[in-house]
């Protein structure tokens, strides 16, 4: 899957949930950072990042997630990574960020 183009935003907001799509990398992290900062500044409660349709995250994207985690913690709130794809879960596990970041995985469907 290609990275989101300038015409299509990599992030959309619904209440305190940020829905990301595509690839969270050096090309998209600027827009996502602005969106996350807007949510932190305007919403109350935990900040939820829906990663269900994010195919991959690079080092820049991981840095953004850690920075957002630190900012929300300093405000007494929590960053929640919601339903990451298996490829993203692997990246979080390899970097051991799954120990720091709050990750809520979706239940996998049971096949017969």
Short mmCIF file of C-alpha atoms in Angstrom, two decimals:
data_model
loop_
_atom_site.label_atom_id
_atom_site.label_comp_id
_atom_site.label_asym_id
_atom_site.label_seq_id
_atom_site.Cartn_x
_atom_site.Cartn_y
_atom_site.Cartn_z
CA UNK A 1 0.00 0.00 0.00
CA UNK A 2 1.32 3.42 -0.89
CA UNK A 3 1.75 6.20 1.62
CA UNK A 4 -1.15 8.64 1.75
CA UNK A 5 -0.91 11.41 -0.80
CA UNK A 6 -1.22 15.09 0.13
CA UNK A 7 -4.82 15.07 -1.09
CA UNK A 8 -5.79 12.23 1.28
CA UNK A 9 -5.16 12.84 4.93
CA UNK A 10 -3.47 9.99 6.83
CA UNK A 11 -5.55 10.82 9.90
CA UNK A 12 -9.15 11.62 10.76
CA UNK A 13 -10.63 12.54 14.13
CA UNK A 14 -13.82 11.36 15.83
CA UNK A 15 -14.04 12.66 19.42
CA UNK A 16 -10.78 11.56 21.05
CA UNK A 17 -10.12 8.77 18.51
CA UNK A 18 -7.62 9.36 15.71
CA UNK A 19 -8.06 6.94 12.79
CA UNK A 20 -4.84 6.41 10.84
CA UNK A 21 -4.51 4.79 7.43
CA UNK A 22 -1.64 3.71 5.21
CA UNK A 23 1.93 3.92 6.43
CA UNK A 24 3.10 5.96 9.40
CA UNK A 25 6.50 7.10 8.19
CA UNK A 26 8.66 10.17 7.67
CA UNK A 27 6.33 11.43 4.91
CA UNK A 28 3.15 11.28 6.97
CA UNK A 29 4.35 11.91 10.53
CA UNK A 30 4.06 15.71 10.26
CA UNK A 31 0.33 15.63 9.50
CA UNK A 32 -0.29 12.96 12.12
CA UNK A 33 1.66 14.96 14.73
CA UNK A 34 -0.57 18.00 14.08
CA UNK A 35 -3.69 15.87 14.37
CA UNK A 36 -2.56 14.23 17.61
CA UNK A 37 -1.62 17.60 19.11
CA UNK A 38 -5.06 18.97 18.18
CA UNK A 39 -6.75 16.02 19.90
CA UNK A 40 -4.60 16.39 23.02
CA UNK A 41 -5.29 20.13 23.18
CA UNK A 42 -9.05 20.02 22.50
CA UNK A 43 -10.34 16.71 23.91
CA UNK A 44 -10.63 15.39 27.44
CA UNK A 45 -9.57 11.90 28.51
CA UNK A 46 -7.39 9.30 26.89
CA UNK A 47 -6.17 9.70 23.32
CA UNK A 48 -6.97 6.66 21.20
CA UNK A 49 -5.07 5.99 17.98
CA UNK A 50 -6.84 3.47 15.74
CA UNK A 51 -4.12 1.54 13.89
CA UNK A 52 -6.45 -1.01 12.30
CA UNK A 53 -5.65 0.14 8.74
CA UNK A 54 -1.98 1.07 9.27
CA UNK A 55 0.22 -1.31 7.29
CA UNK A 56 3.62 -0.29 8.65
CA UNK A 57 5.38 2.10 11.01
CA UNK A 58 8.97 3.27 10.59
CA UNK A 59 11.36 4.70 13.20
CA UNK A 60 9.97 8.21 12.74
CA UNK A 61 6.44 6.95 13.34
CA UNK A 62 7.56 5.06 16.44
CA UNK A 63 9.23 8.23 17.71
CA UNK A 64 5.99 10.14 17.25
CA UNK A 65 4.05 7.51 19.21
CA UNK A 66 6.58 7.63 22.07
CA UNK A 67 6.54 11.45 22.12
CA UNK A 68 2.74 11.47 22.16
CA UNK A 69 2.77 8.87 24.96
CA UNK A 70 5.07 11.08 27.03
CA UNK A 71 2.96 14.17 26.41
CA UNK A 72 -0.30 12.47 27.37
CA UNK A 73 1.30 10.98 30.49
CA UNK A 74 2.55 14.40 31.58
CA UNK A 75 -1.08 15.57 31.40
CA UNK A 76 -2.33 12.62 33.46
CA UNK A 77 -3.86 10.94 30.42
CA UNK A 78 -3.02 7.87 28.38
CA UNK A 79 -2.24 7.11 24.75
CA UNK A 80 -4.02 3.94 23.62
CA UNK A 81 -3.01 2.15 20.42
CA UNK A 82 -6.12 0.44 19.18
CA UNK A 83 -6.32 -2.72 17.02
CA UNK A 84 -2.88 -2.66 15.37
CA UNK A 85 -2.28 -5.04 12.49
CA UNK A 86 0.06 -8.01 13.15
CA UNK A 87 2.90 -6.31 11.26
CA UNK A 88 2.66 -3.27 13.56
CA UNK A 89 2.44 -5.50 16.65
CA UNK A 90 5.67 -7.20 15.53
CA UNK A 91 7.44 -3.85 15.20
CA UNK A 92 6.26 -2.83 18.68
CA UNK A 93 7.43 -6.16 20.10
CA UNK A 94 10.85 -6.10 18.41
CA UNK A 95 11.48 -2.57 19.69
CA UNK A 96 9.98 -3.53 23.08
CA UNK A 97 7.67 -0.54 22.88
CA UNK A 98 4.75 -2.85 23.65
CA UNK A 99 6.03 -2.73 27.25
CA UNK A 100 5.74 1.06 27.37
CA UNK A 101 2.79 1.88 25.13
CA UNK A 102 -0.75 0.77 25.94
CA UNK A 103 -1.81 -1.55 23.08
CA UNK A 104 -5.32 -2.95 22.76
CA UNK A 105 -5.34 -5.73 20.21
CA UNK A 106 -8.49 -6.84 18.45
CA UNK A 107 -9.55 -10.42 18.88
CA UNK A 108 -8.70 -12.57 15.90
CA UNK A 109 -11.58 -14.33 14.17
CA UNK A 110 -11.73 -18.08 14.76
CA UNK A 111 -11.73 -20.05 11.53
CA UNK A 112 -13.36 -23.44 11.25
#
